[in-house]
Short mmCIF file of C-alpha atoms and ligand atoms in Angstrom, two decimals:
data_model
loop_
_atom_site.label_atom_id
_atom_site.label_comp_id
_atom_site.label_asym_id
_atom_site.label_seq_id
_atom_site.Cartn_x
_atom_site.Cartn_y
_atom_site.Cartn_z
CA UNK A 1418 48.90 -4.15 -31.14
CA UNK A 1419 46.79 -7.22 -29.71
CA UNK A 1420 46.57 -8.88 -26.68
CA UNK A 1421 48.84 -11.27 -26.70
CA UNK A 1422 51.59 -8.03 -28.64
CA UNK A 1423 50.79 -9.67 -32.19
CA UNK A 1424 49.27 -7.68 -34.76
CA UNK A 1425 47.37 -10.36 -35.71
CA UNK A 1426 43.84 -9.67 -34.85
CA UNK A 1427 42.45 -12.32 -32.42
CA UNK A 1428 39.45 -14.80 -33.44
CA UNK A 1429 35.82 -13.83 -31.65
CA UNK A 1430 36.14 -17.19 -29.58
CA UNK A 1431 39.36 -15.76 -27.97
CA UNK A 1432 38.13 -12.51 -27.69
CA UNK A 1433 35.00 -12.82 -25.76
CA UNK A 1434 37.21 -15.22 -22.87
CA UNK A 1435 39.92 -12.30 -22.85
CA UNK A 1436 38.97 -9.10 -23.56
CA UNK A 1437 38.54 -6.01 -21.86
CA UNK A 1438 39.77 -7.82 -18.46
CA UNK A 1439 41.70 -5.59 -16.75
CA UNK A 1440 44.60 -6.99 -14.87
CA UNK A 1441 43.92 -6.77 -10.93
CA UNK A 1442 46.39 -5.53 -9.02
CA UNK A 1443 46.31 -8.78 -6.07
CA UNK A 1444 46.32 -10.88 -9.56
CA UNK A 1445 42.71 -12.50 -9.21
CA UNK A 1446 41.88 -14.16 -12.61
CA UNK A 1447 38.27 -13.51 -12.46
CA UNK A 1448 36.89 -9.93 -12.32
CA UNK A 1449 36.74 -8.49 -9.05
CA UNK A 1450 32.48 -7.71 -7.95
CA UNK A 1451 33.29 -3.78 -7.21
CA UNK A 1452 30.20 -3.80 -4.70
CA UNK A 1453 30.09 -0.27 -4.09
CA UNK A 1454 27.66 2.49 -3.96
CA UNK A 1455 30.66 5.13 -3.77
CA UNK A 1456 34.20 5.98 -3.93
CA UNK A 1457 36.91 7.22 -1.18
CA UNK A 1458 38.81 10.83 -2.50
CA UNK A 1459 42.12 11.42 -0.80
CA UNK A 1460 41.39 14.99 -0.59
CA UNK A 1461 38.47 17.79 -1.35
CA UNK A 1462 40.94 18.64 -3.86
CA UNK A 1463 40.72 14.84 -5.71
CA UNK A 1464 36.71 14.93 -5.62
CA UNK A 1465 36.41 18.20 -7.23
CA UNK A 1466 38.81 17.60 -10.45
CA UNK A 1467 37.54 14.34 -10.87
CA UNK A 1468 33.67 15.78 -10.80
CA UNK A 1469 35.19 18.49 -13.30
CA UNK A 1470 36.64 16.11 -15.48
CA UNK A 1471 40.20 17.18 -15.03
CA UNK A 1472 40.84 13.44 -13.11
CA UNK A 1473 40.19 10.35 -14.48
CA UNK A 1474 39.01 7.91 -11.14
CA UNK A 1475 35.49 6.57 -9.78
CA UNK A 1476 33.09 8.98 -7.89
CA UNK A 1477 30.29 7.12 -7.41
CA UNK A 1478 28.63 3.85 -9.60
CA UNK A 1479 26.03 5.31 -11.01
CA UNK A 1480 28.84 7.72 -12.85
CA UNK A 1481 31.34 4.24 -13.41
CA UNK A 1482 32.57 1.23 -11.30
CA UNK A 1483 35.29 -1.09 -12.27
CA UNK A 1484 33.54 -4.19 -12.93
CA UNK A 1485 31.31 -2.24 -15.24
CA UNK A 1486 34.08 -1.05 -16.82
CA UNK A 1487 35.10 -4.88 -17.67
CA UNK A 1488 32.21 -5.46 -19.41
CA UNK A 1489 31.33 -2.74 -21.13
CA UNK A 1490 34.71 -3.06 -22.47
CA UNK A 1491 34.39 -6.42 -23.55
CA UNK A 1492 31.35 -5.75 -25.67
CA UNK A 1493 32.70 -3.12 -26.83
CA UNK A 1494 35.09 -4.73 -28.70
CA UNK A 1495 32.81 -8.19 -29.35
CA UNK A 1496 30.95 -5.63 -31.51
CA UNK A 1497 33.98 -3.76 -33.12
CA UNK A 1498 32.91 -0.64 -31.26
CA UNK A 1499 34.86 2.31 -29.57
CA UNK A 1500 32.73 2.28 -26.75
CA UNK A 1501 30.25 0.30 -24.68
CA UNK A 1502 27.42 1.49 -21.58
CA UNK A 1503 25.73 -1.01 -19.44
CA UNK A 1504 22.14 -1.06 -18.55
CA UNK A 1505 19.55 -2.25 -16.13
CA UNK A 1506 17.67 -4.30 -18.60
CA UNK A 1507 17.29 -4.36 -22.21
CA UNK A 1508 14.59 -1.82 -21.97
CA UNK A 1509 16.75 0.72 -19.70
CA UNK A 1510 19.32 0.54 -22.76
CA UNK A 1511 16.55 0.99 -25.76
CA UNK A 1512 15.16 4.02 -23.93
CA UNK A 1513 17.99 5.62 -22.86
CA UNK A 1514 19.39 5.69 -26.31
CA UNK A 1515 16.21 6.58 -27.62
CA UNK A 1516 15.12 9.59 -25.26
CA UNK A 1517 19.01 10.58 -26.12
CA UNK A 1518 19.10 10.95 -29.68
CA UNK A 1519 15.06 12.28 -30.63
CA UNK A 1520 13.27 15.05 -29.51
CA UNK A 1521 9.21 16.35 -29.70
CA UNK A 1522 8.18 16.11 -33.06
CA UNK A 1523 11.02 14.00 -34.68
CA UNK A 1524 10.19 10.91 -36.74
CA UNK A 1525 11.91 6.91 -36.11
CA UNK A 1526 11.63 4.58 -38.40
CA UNK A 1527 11.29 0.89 -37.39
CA UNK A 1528 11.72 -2.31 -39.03
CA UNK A 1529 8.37 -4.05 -40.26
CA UNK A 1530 8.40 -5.59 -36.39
CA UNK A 1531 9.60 -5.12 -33.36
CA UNK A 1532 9.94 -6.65 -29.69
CA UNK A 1533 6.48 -5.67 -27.88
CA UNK A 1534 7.90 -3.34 -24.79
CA UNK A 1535 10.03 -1.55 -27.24
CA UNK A 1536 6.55 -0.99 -29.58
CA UNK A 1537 5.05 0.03 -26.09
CA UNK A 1538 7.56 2.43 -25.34
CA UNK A 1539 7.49 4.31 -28.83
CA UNK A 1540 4.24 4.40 -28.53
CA UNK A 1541 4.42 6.07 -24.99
CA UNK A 1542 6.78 8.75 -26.80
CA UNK A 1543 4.79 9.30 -29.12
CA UNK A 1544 1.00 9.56 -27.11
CA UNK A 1545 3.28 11.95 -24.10
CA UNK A 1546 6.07 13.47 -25.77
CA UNK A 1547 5.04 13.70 -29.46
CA UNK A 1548 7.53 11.89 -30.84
CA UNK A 1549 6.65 9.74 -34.04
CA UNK A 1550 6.99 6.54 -35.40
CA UNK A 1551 5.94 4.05 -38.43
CA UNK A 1552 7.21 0.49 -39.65
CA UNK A 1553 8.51 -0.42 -43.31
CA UNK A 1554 8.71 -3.93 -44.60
CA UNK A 1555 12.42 -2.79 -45.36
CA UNK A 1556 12.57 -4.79 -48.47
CA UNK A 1557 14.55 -2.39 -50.98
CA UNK A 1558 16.11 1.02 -51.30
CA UNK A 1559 13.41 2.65 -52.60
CA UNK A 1560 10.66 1.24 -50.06
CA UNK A 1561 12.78 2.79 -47.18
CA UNK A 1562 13.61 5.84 -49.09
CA UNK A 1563 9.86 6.45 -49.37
CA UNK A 1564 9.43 5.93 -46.19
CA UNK A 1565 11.56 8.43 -44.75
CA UNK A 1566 10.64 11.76 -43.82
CA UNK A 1567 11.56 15.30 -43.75
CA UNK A 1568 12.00 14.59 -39.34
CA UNK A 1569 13.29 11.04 -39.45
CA UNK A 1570 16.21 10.96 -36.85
CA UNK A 1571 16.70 7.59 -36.34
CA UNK A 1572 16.20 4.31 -38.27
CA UNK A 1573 15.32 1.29 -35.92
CA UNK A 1574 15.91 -2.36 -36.38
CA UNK A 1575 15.47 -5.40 -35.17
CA UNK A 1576 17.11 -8.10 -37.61
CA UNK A 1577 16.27 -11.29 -37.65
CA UNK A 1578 12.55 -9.24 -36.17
CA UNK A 1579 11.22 -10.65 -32.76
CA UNK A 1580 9.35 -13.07 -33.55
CA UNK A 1581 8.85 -13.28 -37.06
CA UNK A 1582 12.74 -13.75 -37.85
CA UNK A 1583 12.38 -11.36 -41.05
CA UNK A 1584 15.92 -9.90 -42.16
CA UNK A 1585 16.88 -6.64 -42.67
CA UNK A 1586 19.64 -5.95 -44.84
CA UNK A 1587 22.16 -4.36 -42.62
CA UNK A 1588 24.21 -2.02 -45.25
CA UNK A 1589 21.46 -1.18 -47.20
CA UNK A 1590 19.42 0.32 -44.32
CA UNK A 1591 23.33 2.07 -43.18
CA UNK A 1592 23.90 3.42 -46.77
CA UNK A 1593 20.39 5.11 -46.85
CA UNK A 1594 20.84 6.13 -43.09
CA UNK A 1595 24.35 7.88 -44.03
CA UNK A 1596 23.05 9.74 -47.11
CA UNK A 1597 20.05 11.21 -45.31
CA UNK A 1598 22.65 11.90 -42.01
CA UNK A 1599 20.26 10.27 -40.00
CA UNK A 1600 21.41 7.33 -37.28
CA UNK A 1601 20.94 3.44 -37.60
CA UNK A 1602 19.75 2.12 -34.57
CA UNK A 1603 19.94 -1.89 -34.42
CA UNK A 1604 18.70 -4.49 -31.46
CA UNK A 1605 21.38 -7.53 -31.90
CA UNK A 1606 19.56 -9.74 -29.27
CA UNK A 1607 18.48 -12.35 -31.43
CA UNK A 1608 22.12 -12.92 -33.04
CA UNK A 1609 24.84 -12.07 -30.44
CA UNK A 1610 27.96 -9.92 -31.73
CA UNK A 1611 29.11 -13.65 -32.35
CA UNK A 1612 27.12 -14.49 -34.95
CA UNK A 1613 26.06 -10.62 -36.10
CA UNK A 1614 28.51 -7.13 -36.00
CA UNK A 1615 25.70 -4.62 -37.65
CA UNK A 1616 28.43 -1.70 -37.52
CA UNK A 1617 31.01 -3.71 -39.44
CA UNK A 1618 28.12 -2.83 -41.82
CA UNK A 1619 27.93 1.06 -41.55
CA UNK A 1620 25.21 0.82 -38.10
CA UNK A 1621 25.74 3.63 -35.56
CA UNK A 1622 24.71 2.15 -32.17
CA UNK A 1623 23.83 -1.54 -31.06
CA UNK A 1624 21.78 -2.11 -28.39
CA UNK A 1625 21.16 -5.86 -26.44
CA UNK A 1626 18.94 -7.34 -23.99
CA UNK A 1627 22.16 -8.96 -22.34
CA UNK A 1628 19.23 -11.00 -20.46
CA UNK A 1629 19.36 -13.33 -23.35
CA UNK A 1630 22.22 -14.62 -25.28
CA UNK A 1631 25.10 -12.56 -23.75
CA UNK A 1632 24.43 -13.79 -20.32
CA UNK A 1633 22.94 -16.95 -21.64
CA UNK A 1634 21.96 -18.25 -18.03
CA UNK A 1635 18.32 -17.09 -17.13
CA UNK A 1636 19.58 -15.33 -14.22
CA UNK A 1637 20.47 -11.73 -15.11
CA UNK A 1638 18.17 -8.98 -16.34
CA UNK A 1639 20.55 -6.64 -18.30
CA UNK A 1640 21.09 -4.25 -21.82
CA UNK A 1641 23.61 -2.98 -23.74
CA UNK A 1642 24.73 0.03 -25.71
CA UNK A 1643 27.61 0.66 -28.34
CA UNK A 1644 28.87 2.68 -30.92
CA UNK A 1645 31.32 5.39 -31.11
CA UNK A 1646 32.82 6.88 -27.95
CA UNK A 1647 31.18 10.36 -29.27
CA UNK A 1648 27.65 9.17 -29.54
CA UNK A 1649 27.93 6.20 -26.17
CA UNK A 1650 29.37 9.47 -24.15
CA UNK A 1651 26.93 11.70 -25.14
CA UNK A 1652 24.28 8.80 -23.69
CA UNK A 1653 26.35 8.09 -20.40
CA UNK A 1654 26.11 11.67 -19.46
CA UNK A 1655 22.60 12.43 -20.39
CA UNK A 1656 19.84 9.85 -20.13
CA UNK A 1657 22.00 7.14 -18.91
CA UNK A 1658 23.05 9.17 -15.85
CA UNK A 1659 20.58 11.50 -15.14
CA UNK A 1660 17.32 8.61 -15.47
CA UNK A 1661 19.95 5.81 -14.07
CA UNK A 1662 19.15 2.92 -15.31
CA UNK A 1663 22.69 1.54 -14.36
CA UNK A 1664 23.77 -2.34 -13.96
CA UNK A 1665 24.70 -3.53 -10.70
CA UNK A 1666 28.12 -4.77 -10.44
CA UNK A 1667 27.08 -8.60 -9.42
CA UNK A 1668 24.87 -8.40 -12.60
CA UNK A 1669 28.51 -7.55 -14.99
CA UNK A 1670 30.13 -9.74 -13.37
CA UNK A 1671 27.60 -12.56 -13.95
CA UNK A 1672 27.42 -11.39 -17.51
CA UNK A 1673 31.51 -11.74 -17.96
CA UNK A 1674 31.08 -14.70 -16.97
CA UNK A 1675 28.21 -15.62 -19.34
CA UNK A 1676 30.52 -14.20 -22.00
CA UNK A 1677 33.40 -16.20 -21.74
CA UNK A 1678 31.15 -18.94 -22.79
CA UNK A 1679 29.30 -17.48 -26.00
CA UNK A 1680 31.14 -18.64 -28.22
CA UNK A 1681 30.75 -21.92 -27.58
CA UNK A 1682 27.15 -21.79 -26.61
CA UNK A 1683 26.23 -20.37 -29.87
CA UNK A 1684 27.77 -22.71 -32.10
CA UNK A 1685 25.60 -24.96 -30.14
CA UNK A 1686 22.51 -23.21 -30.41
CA UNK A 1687 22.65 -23.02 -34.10
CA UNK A 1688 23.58 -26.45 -34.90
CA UNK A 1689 20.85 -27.54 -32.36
CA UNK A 1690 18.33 -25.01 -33.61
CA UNK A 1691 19.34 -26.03 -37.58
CA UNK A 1692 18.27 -29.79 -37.01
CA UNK A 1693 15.15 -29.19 -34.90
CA UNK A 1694 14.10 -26.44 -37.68
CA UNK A 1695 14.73 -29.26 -39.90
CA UNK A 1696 12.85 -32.13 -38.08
CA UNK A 1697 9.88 -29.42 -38.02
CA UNK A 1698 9.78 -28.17 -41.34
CA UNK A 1699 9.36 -32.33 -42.01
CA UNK A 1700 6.45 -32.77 -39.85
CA UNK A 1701 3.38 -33.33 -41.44
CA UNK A 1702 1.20 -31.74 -38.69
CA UNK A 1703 3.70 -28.24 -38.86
CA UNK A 1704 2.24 -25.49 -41.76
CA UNK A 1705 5.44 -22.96 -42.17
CA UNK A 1706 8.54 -22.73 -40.06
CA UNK A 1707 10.76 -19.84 -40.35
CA UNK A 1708 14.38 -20.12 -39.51
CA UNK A 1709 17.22 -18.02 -41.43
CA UNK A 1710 19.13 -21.59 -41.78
CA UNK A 1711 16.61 -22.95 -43.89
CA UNK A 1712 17.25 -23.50 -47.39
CA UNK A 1713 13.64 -23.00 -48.35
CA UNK A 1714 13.60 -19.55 -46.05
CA UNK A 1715 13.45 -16.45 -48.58
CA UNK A 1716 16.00 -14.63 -46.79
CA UNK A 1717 18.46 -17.68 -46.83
CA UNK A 1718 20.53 -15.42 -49.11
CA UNK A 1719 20.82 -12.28 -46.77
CA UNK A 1720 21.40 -14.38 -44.33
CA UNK A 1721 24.31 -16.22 -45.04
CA UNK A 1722 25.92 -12.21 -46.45
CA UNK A 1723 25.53 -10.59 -42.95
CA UNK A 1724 25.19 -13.07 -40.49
CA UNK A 1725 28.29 -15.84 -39.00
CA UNK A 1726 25.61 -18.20 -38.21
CA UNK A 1727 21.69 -18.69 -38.34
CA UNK A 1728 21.02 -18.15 -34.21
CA UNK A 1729 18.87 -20.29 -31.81
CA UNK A 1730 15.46 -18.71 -32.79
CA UNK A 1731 12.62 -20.18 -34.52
CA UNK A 1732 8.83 -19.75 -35.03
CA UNK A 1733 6.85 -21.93 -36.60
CA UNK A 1734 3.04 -22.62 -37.19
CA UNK A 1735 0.79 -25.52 -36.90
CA UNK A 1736 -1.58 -26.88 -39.50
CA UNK A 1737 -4.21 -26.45 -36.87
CA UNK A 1738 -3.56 -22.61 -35.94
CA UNK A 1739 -4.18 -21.25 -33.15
CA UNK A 1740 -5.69 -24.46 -31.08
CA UNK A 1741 -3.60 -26.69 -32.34
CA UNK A 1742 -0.18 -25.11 -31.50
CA UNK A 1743 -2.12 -24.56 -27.51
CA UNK A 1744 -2.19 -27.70 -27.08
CA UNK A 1745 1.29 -28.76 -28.57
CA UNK A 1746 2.53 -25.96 -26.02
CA UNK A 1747 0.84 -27.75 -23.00
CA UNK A 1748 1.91 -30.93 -23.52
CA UNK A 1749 6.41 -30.66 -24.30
CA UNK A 1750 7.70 -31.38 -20.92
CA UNK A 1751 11.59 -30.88 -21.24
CA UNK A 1752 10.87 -27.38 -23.22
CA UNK A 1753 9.96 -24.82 -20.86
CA UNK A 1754 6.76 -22.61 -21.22
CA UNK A 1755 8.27 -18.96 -21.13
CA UNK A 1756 9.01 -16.35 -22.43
CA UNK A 1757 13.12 -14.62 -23.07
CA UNK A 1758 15.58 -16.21 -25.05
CA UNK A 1759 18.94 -17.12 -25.55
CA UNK A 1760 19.04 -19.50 -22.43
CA UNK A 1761 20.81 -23.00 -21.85
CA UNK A 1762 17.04 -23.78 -21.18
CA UNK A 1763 14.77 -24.56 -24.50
CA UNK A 1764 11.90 -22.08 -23.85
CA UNK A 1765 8.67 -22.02 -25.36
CA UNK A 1766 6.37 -19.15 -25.99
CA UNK A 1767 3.02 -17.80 -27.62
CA UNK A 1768 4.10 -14.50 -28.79
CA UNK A 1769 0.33 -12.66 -29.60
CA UNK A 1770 -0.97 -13.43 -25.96
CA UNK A 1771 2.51 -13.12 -24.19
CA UNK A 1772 5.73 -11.12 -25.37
CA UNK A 1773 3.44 -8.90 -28.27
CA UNK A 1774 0.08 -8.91 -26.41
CA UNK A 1775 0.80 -5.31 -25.72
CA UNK A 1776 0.75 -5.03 -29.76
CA UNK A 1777 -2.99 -3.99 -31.00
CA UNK A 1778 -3.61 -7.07 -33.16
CA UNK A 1779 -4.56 -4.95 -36.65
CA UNK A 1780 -0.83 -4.13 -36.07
CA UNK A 1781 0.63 -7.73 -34.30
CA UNK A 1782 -0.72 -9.34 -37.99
CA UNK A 1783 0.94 -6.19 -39.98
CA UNK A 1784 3.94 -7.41 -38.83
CA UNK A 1785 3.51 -11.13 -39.35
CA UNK A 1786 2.70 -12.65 -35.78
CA UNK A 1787 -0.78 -14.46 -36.47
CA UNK A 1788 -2.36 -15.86 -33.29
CA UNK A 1789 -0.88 -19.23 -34.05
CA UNK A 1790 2.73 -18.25 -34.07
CA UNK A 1791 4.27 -20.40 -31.72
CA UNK A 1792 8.40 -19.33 -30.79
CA UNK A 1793 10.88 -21.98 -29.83
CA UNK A 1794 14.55 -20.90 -28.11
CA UNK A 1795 16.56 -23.88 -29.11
CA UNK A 1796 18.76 -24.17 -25.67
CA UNK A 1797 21.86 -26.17 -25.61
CA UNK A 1798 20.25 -29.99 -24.63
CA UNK A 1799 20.82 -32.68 -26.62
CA UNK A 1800 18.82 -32.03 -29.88
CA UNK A 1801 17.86 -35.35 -29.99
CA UNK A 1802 16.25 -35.36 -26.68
CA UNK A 1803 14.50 -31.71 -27.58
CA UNK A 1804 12.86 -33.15 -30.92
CA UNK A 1805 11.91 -35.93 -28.88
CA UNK A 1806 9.85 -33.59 -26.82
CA UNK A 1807 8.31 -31.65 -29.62
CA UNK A 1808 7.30 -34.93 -31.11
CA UNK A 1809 5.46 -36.09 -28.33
CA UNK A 1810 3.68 -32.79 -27.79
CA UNK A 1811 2.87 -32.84 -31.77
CA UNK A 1812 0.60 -36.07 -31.16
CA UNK A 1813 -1.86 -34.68 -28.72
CA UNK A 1814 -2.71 -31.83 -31.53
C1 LIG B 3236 11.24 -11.92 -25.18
N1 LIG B 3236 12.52 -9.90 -25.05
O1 LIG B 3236 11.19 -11.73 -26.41
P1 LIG B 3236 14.86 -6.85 -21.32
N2 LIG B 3236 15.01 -6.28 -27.38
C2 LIG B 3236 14.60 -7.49 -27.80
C3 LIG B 3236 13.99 -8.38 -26.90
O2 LIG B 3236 13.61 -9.58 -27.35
C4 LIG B 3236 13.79 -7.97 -25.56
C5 LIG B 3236 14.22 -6.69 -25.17
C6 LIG B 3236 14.83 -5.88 -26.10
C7 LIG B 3236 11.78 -10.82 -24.35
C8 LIG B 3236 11.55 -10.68 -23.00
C9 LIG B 3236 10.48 -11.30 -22.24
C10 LIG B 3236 14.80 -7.89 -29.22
C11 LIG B 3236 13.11 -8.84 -24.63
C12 LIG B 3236 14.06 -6.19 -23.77
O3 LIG B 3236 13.83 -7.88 -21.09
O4 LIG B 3236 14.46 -5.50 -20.83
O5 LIG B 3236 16.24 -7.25 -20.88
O6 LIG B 3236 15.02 -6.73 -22.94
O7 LIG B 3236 10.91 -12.99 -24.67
#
């Protein structure tokens, strides 16, 4: 049964405005900001069964809260999962699910790239707690097979790959994940369960920095978990509770309301960030641009199999390298210099000396992100105004 008592199943546009609200009992329309630390019991009696399990009810918000509920809720079924857990930040949801699924002397796996804190924190695991990891340019069956071994638990993705915007093929990396019995792993930030689902595709858990696209303001730090209520319990009473890297209730509700909008927003980002990979990929000063969307882009193909929609995200390199694309940076006025994503804002960014300078740069150039590697989040301005901008910055290089 749906929302509305059909059977029909709802479109994504009507699910992210409606779903997982829960109906307040003075009948507020907007999700009620739960701002507490703790929970009243009507007896010693209450507390104890609900701390044994025997009760559902709040204890105290580190262990649930209402408006947390809402959202987790609502991506939770954005994604097509059973279950969803709220973090402090993108980061608090990659290690939690991380340091709850691998132990000392197991193995991950990881796309050819990945976002430079969560390459920092593997590598952290792996220099304290002995815990392993290597990249694969996931390009067939047989590559990843190889590259699997005896104590791989977990295969780790980021697809389209921060910042290079290289694919992974979602079922392929599932199918092989399933056979060994090992988990898939994948960080959605870049796509948005509106434009991506990666366990419509056989994935286990998704993870988001909800500080991008899901809230989609600049004003929220936040991550998020899902998969099936076995393995998103098992986190929410290990290393989400116990570490705590919880989400304060103003943050959900902020993020709701973010949500309620994503549809829209992301039809906008991709038709914005389509034209102004277009106008780019035209310029005569610009050497390579890579943007799923793009019919010249190798992984056109994949793309248009496992993703709704080519995203907001594009890099691109200048003719000039390194110096060149500098000075383009310092001179666009209504694109912001900084780094994140996803925003109404267009941001700019130089991924080797900002978001991957953590990256050693033997390995930053393994994964594709030369020094002149220049990232553009196409925000939700008129595109004619933000090629305008780019333009004018491309004739002081
Ligand atoms: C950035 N990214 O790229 P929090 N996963 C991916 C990300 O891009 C990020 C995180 C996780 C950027 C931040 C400065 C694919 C972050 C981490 O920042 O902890 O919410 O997310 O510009």
């Amino acid at each position: 049964m749906n929302m509305n008592g059909s059977k029909k199943e709802m479109h994504l546009s009507t699910k992210v405005i409606h779903a997982g609200n829960s109906i307040d009992p003075l009948g507020a329309l907007a999700t009620p900001i739960y701002q507490t630390s703790t929970f009243v019991f009507s007896s010693v009696d209450q507390g104890a069964s609900r701390f044994a399990g025997e009760e559902a009810g709040y204890i105290y918000s580190r262990l649930g809260n209402p408006t947390i509920d809402v959202l987790e809720q609502k991506v939770a079924t954005l994604e097509k999962a059973e279950a969803g857990l709220a973090f402090a930040s993108g980061m608090a949801a990659v290690s939690a699910v991380i340091l709850g699924l691998v132990k000392t002397g197991d193995h991950i796996l990881c796309s050819k790239g990945l976002y430079g804190c969560t390459y920092g924190f593997f590598n952290w695991l792996k220099e304290r707690f002995g815990v392993n990891f290597s990249f694969c340019e996931m390009t067939d069956e047989k590559t990843v097979m190889q590259a699997l071994q005896d104590k791989t638990k977990v295969i780790y993705i980021e697809t389209p790959i921060n910042p290079t915007m290289e694919l992974v093929d979602l079922a392929m990396i599932a199918k092989i994940a399933k056979q060994a019995g090992i988990k898939t792993i994948v960080d959605n930030t870049f796509m948005s369960p509106y434009l991506q689902r990666p366990l419509e595709w056989g994935c286990d858990i998704v993870i988001h920095s909800a500080t991008k696209y899901i809230g989609g303001h600049g004003d929220v730090v936040a991550g998020l978990a899902v998969g099936s209520k076995e393995l998103i319990d098992e986190i929410r009473l290990t290393t989400q509770k116990d570490i705590g890297g919880i989400l304060a209730p103003l943050a959900a509700y902020l993020l709701i309301r973010g949500i309620k909008t994503l549809s829209v927003r992301m039809e906008r980002h991709c038709e914005n960030a389509q034209k102004v990979a277009e106008f780019l990929e035209s310029h005569p000063k610009i050497a390579a641009v890579y943007y799923p969307g793009l019919a010249s882009y190798s992984q056109n193909p994949l793309a248009k199999r496992q993703m709704d929609g080519f995203g907001g995200m594009i890099s691109f390199c200048l003719k000039g390298g390194f110096e060149a694309g500098i000075r383009m940076m310092n001179h666009v006025t209504l694109c912001k210099r900084a780094v994140s994503l996803g925003d109404v804002e267009s941001l700019i960014q130089h991924p080797a000396s900002m978001t991957h300078a953590v990256i050693p740069r033997e390995k930053r150039i393994q994964m594709g992100i030369s020094d002149g590697l220049i990232r553009l989040s196409v925000g939700l301005e008129d595109v004619g105004d933000i090629i305008e901008d780019l333009e004018h910055a491309l004739l002081y290089v």
